[in-house]
Coordinates of C-alpha atoms in Angstrom, one line a residue:
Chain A
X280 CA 0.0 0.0 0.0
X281 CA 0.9 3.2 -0.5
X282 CA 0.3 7.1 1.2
X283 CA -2.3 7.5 -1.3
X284 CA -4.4 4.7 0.1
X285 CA -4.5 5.6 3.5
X286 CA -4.2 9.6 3.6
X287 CA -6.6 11.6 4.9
X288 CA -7.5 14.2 2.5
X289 CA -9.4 16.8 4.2
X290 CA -6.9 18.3 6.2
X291 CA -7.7 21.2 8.5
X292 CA -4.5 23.5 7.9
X293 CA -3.6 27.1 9.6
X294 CA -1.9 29.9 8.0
X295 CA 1.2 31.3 9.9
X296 CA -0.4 34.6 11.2
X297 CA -2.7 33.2 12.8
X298 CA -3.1 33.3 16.6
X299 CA -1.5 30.6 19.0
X300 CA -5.0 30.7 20.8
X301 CA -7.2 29.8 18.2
X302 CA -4.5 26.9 16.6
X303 CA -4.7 25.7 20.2
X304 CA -8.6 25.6 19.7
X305 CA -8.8 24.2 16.8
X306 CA -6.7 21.3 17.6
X307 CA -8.4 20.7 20.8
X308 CA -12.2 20.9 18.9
X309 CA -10.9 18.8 16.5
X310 CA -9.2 16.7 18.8
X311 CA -5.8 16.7 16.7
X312 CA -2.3 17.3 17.9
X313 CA -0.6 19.0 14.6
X314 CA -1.4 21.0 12.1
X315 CA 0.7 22.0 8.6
X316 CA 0.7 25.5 8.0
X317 CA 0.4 26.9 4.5
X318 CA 1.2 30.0 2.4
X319 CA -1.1 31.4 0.2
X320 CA 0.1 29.2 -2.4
X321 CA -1.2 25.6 -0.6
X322 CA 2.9 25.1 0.1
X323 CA 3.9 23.4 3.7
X324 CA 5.9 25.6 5.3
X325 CA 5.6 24.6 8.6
X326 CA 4.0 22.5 11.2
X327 CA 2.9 23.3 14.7
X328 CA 2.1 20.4 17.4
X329 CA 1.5 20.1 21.0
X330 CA 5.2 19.7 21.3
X331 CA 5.7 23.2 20.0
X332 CA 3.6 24.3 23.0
X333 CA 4.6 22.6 26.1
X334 CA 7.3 24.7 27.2
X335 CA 5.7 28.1 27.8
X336 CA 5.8 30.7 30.7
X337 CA 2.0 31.0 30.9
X338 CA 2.4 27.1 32.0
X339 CA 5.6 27.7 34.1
X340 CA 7.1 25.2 32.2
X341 CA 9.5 27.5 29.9
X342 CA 13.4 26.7 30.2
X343 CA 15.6 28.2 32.6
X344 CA 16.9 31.4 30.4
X345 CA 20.6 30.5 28.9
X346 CA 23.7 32.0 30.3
X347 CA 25.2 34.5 29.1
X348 CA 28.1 32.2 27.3
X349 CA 25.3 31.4 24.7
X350 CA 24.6 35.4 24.0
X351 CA 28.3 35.7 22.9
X352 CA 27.7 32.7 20.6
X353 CA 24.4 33.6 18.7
X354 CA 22.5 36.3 19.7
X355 CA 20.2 35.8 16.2
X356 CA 19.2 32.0 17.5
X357 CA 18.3 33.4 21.2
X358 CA 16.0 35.8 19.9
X359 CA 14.3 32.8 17.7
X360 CA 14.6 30.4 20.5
X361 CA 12.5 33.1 22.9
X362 CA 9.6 34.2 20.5
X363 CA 9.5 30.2 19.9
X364 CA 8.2 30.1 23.7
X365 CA 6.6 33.2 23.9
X366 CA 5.5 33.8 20.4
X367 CA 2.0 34.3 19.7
X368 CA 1.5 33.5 16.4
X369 CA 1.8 30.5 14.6
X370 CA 4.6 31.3 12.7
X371 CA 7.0 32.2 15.6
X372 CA 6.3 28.8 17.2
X373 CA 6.0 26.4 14.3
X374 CA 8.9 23.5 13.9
X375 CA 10.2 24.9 10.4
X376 CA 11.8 21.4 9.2
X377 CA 8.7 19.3 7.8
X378 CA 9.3 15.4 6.9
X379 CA 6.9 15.1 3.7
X380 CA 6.0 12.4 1.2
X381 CA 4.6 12.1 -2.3
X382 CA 1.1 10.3 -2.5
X383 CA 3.2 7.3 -4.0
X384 CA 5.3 6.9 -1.3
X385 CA 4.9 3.5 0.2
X386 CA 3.4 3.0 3.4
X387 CA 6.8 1.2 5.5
X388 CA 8.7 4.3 4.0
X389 CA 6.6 6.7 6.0
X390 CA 6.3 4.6 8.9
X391 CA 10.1 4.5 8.8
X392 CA 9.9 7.9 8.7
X393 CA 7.6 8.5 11.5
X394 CA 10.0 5.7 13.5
X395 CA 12.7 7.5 12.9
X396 CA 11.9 11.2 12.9
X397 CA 9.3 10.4 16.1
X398 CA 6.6 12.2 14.4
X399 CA 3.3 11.7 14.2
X400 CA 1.9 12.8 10.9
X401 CA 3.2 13.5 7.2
X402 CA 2.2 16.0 4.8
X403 CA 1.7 14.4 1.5
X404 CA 2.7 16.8 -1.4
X405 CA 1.7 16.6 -4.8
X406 CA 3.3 19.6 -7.6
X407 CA 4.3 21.7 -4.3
X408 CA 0.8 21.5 -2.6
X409 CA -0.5 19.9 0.2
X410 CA -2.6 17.3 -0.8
X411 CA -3.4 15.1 2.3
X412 CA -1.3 13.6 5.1
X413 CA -0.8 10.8 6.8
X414 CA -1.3 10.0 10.9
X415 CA -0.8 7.5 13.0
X416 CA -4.5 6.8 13.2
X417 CA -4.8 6.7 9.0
X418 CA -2.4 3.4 10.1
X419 CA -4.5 2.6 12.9
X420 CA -7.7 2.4 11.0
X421 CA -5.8 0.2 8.4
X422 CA -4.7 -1.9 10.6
X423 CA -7.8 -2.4 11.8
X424 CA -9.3 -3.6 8.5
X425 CA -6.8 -6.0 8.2
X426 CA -7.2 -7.8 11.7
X427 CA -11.3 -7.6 11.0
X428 CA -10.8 -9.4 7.5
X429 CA -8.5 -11.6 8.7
X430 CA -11.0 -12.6 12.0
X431 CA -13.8 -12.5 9.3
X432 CA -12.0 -15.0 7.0
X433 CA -14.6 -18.4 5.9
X434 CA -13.9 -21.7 7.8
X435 CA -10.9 -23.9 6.3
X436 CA -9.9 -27.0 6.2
X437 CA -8.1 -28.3 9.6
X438 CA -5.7 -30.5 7.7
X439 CA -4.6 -27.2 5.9
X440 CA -4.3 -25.1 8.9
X441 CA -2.2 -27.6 10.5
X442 CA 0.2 -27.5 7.5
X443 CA 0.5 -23.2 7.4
X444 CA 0.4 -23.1 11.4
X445 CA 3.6 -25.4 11.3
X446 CA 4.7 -23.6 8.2
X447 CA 4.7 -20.1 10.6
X448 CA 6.4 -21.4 13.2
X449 CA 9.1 -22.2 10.7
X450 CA 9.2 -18.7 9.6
X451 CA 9.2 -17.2 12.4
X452 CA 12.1 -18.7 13.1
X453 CA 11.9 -18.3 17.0
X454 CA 10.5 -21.7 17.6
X455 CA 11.6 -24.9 18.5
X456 CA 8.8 -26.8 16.2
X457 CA 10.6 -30.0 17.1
X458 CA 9.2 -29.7 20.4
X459 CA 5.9 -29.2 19.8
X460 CA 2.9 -31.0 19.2
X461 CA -0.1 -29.5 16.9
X462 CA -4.0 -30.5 16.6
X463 CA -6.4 -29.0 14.6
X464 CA -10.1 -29.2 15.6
X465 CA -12.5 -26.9 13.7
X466 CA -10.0 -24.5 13.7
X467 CA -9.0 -24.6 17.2
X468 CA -5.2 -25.2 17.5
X469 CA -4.0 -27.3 20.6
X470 CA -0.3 -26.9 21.1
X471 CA 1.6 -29.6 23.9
X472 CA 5.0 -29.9 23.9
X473 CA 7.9 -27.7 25.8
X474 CA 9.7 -24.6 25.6
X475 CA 12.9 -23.5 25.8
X476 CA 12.7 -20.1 26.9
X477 CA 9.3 -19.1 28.4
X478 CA 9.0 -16.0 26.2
X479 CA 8.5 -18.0 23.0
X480 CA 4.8 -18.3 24.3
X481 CA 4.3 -15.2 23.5
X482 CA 5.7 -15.7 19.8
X483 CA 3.8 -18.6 19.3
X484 CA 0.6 -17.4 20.0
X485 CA 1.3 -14.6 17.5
X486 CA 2.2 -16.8 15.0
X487 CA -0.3 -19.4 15.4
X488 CA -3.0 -16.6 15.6
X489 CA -1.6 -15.1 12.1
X490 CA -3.3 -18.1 10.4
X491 CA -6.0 -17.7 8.2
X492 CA -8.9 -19.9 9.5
X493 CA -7.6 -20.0 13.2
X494 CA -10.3 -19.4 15.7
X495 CA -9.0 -20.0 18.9
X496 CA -5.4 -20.9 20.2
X497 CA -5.4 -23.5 23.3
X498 CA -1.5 -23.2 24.9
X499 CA -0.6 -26.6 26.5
X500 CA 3.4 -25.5 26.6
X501 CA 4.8 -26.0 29.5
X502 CA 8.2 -24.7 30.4
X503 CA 10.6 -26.0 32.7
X504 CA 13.1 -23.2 34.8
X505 CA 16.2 -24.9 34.3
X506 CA 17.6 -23.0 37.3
X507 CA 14.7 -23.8 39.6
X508 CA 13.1 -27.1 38.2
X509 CA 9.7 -24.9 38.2
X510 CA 7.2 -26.0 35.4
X511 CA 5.5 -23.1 33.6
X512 CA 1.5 -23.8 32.1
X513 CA 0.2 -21.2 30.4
X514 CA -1.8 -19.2 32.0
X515 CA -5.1 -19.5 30.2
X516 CA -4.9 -22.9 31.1
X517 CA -7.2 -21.7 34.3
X518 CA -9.2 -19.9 31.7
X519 CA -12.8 -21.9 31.5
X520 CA -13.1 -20.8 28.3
X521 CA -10.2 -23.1 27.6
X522 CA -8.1 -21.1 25.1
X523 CA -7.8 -17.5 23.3
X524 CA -10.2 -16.5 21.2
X525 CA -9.4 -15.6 17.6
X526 CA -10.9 -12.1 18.5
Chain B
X294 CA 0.6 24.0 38.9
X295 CA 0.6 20.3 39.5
X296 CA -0.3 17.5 38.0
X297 CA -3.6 17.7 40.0
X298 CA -4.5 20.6 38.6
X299 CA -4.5 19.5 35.4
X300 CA -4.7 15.7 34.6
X301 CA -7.8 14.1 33.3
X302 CA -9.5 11.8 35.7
X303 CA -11.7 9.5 33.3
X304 CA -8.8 7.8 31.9
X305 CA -9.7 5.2 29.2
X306 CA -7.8 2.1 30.0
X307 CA -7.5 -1.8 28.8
X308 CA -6.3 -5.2 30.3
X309 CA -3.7 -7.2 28.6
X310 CA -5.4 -10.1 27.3
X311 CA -8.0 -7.7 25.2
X312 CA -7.4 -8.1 21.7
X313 CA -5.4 -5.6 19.7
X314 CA -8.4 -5.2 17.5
X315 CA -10.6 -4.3 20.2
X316 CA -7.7 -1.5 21.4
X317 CA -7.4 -0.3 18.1
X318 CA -11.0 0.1 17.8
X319 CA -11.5 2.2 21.0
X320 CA -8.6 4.5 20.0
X321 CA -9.9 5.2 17.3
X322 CA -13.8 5.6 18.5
X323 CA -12.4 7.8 21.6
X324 CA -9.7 9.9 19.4
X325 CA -7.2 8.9 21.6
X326 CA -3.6 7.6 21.0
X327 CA -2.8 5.8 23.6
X328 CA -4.5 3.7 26.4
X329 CA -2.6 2.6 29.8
X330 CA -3.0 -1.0 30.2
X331 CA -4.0 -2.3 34.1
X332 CA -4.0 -5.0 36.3
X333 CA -7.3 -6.2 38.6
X334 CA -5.5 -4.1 41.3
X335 CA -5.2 -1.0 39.1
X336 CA -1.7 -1.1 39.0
X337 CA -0.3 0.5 35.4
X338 CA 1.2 -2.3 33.7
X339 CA 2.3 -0.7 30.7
X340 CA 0.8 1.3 28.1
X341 CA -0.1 0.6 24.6
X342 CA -0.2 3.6 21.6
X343 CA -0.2 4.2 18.4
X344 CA 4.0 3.9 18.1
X345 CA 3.4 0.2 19.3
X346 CA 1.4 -0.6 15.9
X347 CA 3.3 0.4 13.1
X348 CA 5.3 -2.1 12.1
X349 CA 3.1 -4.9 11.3
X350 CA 3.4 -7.2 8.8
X351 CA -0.6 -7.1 7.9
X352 CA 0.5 -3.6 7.1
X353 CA 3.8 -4.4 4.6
X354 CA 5.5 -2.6 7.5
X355 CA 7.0 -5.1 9.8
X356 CA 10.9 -4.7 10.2
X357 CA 13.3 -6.9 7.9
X358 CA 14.1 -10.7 9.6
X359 CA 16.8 -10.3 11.7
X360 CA 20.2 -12.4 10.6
X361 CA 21.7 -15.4 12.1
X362 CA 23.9 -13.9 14.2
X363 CA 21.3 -12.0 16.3
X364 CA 19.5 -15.4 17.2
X365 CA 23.2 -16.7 18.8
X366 CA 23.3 -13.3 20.6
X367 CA 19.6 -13.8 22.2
X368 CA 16.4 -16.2 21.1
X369 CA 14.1 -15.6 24.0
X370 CA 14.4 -11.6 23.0
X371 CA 13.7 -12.4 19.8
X372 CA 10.8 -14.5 20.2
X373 CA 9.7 -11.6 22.2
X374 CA 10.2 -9.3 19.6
X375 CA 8.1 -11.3 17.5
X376 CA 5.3 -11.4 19.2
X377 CA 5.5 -7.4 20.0
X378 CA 5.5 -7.4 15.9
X379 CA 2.8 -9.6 15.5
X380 CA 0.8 -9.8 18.8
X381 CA -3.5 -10.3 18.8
X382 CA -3.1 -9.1 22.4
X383 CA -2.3 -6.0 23.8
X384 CA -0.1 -7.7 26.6
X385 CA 1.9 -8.9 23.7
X386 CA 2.4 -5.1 22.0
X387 CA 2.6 -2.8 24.7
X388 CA 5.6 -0.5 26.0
X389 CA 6.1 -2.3 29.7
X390 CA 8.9 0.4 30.7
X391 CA 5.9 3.4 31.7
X392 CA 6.9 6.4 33.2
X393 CA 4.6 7.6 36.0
X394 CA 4.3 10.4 37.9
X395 CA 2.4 11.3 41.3
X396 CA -0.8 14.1 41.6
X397 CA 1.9 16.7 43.3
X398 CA 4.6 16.3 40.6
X399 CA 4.7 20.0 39.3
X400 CA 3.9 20.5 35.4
X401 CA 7.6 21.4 34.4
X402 CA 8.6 18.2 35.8
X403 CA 5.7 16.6 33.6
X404 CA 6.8 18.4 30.6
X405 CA 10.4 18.2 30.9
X406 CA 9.3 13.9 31.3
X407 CA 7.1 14.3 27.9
X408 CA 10.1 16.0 26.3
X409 CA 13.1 14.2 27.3
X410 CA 11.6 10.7 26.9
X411 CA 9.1 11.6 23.9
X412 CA 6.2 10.4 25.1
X413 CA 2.4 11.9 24.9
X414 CA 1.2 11.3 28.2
X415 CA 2.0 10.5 31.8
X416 CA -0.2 8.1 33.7
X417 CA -0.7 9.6 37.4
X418 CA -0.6 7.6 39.9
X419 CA -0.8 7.7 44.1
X420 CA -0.7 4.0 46.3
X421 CA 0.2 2.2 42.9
X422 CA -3.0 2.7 41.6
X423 CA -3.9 4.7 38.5
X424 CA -5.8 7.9 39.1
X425 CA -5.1 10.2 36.4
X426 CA -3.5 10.8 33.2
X427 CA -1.8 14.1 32.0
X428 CA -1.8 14.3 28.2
X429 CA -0.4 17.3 26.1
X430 CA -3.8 17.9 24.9
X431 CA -4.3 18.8 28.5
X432 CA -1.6 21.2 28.8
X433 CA -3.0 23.0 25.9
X434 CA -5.8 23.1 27.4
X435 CA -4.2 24.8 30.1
X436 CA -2.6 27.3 27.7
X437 CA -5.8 27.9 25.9
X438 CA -7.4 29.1 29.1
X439 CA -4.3 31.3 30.3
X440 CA -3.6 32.9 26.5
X441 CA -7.2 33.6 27.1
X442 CA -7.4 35.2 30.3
X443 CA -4.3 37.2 29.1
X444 CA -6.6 38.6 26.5
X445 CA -9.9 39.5 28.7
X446 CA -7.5 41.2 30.9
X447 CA -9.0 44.7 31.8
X448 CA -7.7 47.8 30.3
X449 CA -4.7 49.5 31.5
X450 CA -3.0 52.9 31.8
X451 CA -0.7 53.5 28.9
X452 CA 2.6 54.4 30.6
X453 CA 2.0 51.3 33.0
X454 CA 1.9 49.2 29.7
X455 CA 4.7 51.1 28.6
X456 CA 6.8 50.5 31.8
X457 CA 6.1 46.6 31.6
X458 CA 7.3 46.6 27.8
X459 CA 10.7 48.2 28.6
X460 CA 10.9 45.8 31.3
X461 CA 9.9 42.9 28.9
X462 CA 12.4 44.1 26.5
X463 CA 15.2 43.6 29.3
X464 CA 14.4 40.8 30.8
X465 CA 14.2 38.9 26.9
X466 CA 18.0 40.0 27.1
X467 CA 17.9 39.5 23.7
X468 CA 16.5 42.8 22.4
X469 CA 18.9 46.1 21.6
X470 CA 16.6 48.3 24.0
X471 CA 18.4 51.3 23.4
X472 CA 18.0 51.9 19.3
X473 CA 14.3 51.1 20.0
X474 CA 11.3 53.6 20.5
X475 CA 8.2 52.4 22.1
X476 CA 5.2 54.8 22.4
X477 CA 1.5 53.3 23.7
X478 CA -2.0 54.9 23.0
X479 CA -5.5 53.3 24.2
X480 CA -3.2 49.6 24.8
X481 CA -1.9 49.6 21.4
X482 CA 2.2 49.5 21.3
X483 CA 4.3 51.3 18.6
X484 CA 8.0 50.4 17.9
X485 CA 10.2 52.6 16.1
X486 CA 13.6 52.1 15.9
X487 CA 16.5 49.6 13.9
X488 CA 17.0 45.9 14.6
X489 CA 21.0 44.7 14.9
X490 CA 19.4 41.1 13.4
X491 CA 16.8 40.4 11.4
X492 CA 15.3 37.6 13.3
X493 CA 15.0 39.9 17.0
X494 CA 11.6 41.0 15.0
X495 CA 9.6 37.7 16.6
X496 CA 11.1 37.9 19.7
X497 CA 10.2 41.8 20.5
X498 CA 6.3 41.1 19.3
X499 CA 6.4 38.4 21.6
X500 CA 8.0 40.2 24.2
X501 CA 5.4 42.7 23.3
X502 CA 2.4 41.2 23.2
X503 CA 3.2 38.9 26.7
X504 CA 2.3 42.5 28.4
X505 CA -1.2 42.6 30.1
X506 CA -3.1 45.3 28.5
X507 CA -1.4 45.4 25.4
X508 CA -4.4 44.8 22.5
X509 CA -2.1 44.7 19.4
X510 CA 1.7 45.6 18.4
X511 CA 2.4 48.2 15.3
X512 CA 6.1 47.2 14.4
X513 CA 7.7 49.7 12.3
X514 CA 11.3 48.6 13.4
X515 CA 13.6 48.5 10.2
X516 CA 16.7 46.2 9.7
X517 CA 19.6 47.2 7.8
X518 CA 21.4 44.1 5.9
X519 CA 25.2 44.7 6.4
X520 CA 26.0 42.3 3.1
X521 CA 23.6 43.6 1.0
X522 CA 22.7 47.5 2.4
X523 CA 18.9 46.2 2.0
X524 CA 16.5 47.6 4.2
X525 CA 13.7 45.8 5.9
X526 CA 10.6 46.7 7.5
X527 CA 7.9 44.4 8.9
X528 CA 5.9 42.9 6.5
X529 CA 2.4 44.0 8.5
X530 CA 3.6 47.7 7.2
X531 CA 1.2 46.5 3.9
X532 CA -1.1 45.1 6.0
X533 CA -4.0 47.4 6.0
X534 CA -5.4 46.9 9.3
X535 CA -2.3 48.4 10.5
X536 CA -1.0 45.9 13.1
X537 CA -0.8 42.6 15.0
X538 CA -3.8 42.2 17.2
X539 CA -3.3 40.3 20.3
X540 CA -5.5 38.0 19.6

């Protein structure tokens, strides 16, 4: 997939005279934590986030003032650095520096991007304009698709299931399939066997629930401490629903 | 202020055997990106957000396989980075290091916290159970409120405002006071004078406009390129309503 498929494209957007206050407003009515600023032209030029506001002297929260070292060394930056905490108007407070993407971007590029740069949302430009962007929740909401088709999928075969369920274990790579034993009843997946570190459970869960056609997952494992000589069931094995449910 | 003052008391939280779908879902219903996952005791057990979901392989986004030599360095983290990749629970997916504060911590702390470690929001806690959470949407809030009070402030004598701007002006330490005029008439501050650097402009609105009683800024301050001999004045001088209001 790619930005294009996921981007929100009515994006509320502020122009860089306008007022700290009513930025502040609209974010908090729209319940969003950033918003790209634009020239008259539709062109990102900035964007201004919660974390352009949290260190202000109307909160007592603004930074202890700088010594007077850092005068002799830029005089220019201090003055940008205190109408950045002080500033009134969106342009004075915005971060400058804006990560965007093209609408063809694909999507584990901008969530390396977001990984990487910590942000939370990317402008998607098209011919110098701002034609959409990109949040965390545009991912979300994908996500979420994919785990409901997935949960939604039609019954299979338990044969079949058996054969993929072994083949994730494989791929995952993590898993000491020699160990364990699966059954598959109407796509309920008992696992017995042993583990060698107690947080493969974990891992094969995951992979066991990644299956297409899996409904539940009932965890037999048992792991023994080789320090102690303690033996680990899974918990759910108190569970009287007697396994995890596919949803 | 303190945490008190400010956190929000109806926190929306989940336990970690609810399904990731089911998280995702009330994220996205609530508008919220991030939930703080419990135990039966209310004890914070780690917290689950938006960052924890974007690398998934039913998104194209999961992280390359990791090579050969990582498995020899460590399995069981591996399998457990798996199942944080790939986990139907939110047990499996959450951050488990949270960082916590108590109802008296004082909101620089809080911020300085949300800063330094990145994070969105601090789950407040007193006798190891949750009861509060302190999101930057609620220190905007906060900011909202004071920009506004700042604004509904009652009118003032000129030469007090006038007083309080010098004053401003000095303690910003970052403005050259003495090549600058300020005159005030019915709340409204004019500035007359040179800059010694282009970007001092911001920081004397703001400096400005912090002043109780001031209602809007006229900045006729001109700045003198030594490269080029180009002079500038502010570009509200073509602005026909002849100023910066505060608001």
């Amino acid at each position: 997939m790619r930005a294009r498929d996921i981007m929100t494209k009515e994006v509320t957007s502020v122009r860089a005279d306008l007022s700290v206050e009513l930025a502040i407003a609209l974010m908090l009515e729209k319940r969003i934590s950033g918003l790209p600023v634009l020239d008259p032209d539709c062109a990102v030029v900035g964007i201004v986030s919660e974390g352009d506001l949290l260190a202000r002297p109307e909160l007592g929260t603004a930074r202890p003032k700088p010594g007077w070292v850092q005068y002799l060394i830029s005089p220019g930056r201090l003055a940008e650095a205190y109408a950045r905490e002080r500033g009134r108007r969106v342009g004075d407070v915005m971060t400058r520096e804006v990560v965007t993407a093209s609408p063809e971007t694909p999507l584990d590029e901008i969530v390396d991007l977001m990984t990487r740069r910590r942000i939370k949302r990317v402008p998607i430009v098209e011919g110098g304009r701002l034609v959409g962007l990109v949040t965390r929740a545009d991912l979300l909401r994908s996500l979420r698709r994919a785990l409901q088709e997935a949960r939604e999928a039609p019954p299979r075969d338990d044969a079949a299931i058996r054969t993929d369920v072994e083949t994730a274990f494989v791929d995952a790579g993590v898993i000491p399939l020699e160990l364990i034993e699966i059954s598959v009843v109407d796509g309920e997946v008992g696992l017995r066997g042993s583990l060698t570190d107690e947080r493969q459970r974990a891992a094969i869960r995951a992979a066991a629930e990644s299956v297409s056609g899996v409904r539940a997952v009932h965890d037999r494992l048992t792991w023994v401490d080789p320090m102690s000589g303690l033996v680990l069931l899974s918990t759910q094995e108190a569970d009287p629903r007697g396994g995890t449910r596919a949803v």
